[in-house]
Tab-separated table of C-alpha atoms in Angstrom:
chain	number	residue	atom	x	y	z
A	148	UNK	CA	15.589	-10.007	-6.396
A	149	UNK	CA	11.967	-9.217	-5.995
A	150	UNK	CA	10.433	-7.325	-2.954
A	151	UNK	CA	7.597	-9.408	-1.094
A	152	UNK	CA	5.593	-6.870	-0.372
A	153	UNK	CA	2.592	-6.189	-3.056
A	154	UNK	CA	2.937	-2.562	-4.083
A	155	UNK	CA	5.380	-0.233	-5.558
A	156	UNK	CA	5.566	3.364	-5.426
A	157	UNK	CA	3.451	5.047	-8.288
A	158	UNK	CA	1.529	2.003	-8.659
A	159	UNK	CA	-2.371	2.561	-8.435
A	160	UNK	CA	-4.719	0.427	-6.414
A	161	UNK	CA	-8.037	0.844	-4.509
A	162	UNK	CA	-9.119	1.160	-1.362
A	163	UNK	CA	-11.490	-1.718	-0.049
A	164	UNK	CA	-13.148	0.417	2.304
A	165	UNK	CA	-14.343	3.357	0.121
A	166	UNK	CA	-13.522	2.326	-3.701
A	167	UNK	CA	-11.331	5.383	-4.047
A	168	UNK	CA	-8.143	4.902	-6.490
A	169	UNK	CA	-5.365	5.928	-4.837
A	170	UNK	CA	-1.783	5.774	-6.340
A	171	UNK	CA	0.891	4.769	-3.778
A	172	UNK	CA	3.611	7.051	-2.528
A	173	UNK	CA	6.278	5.066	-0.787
A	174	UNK	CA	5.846	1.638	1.360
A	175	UNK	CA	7.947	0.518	4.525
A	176	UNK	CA	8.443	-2.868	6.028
A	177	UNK	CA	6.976	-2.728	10.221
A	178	UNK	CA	9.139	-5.850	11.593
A	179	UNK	CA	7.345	-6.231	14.909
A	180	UNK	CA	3.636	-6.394	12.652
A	181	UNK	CA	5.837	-8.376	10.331
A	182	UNK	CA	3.549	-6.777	7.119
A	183	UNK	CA	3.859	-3.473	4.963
A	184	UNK	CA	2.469	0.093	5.143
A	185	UNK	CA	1.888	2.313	2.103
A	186	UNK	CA	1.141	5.880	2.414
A	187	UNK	CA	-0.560	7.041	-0.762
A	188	UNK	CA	-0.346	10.638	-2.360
A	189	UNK	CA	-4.179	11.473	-1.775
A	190	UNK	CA	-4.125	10.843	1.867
A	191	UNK	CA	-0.062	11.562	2.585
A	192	UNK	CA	-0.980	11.591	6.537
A	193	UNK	CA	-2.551	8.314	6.841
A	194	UNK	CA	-1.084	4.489	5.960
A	195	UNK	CA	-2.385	1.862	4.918
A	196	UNK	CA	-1.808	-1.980	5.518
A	197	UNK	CA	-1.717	-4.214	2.107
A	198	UNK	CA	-5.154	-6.122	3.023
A	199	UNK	CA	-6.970	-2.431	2.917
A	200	UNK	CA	-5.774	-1.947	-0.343
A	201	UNK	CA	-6.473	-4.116	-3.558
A	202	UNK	CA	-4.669	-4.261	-6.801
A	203	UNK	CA	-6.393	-2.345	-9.412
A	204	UNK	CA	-7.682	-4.373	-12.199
A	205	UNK	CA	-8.333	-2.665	-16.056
């Protein structure tokens, strides 16, 4: 069964508001927000939402 949430961990992806690639650590469902959070390995003290990050395209 497939996760709905976009990101794995170790996947890479950018951040919209800087352009930075970032590689995602772990992700957690937030049932009240209803949406995911990602914390990434190059900023481990700050999450993310999926709309701030974008899937990185080669």
């Amino acid at each position: 069964m497939r996760n709905k949430n976009k990101f794995q961990s170790n996947d890479k992806a950018t951040l919209k508001s800087t352009g930075e690639t970032v590689t995602i650590n772990k992700f957690s469902y937030v049932p009240n927000m209803k949406r995911y959070s990602y914390t990434v390995k190059e900023h481990p003290q700050t999450f993310y939402f999926e709309e701030e990050l974008q899937e990185l395209t080669t």
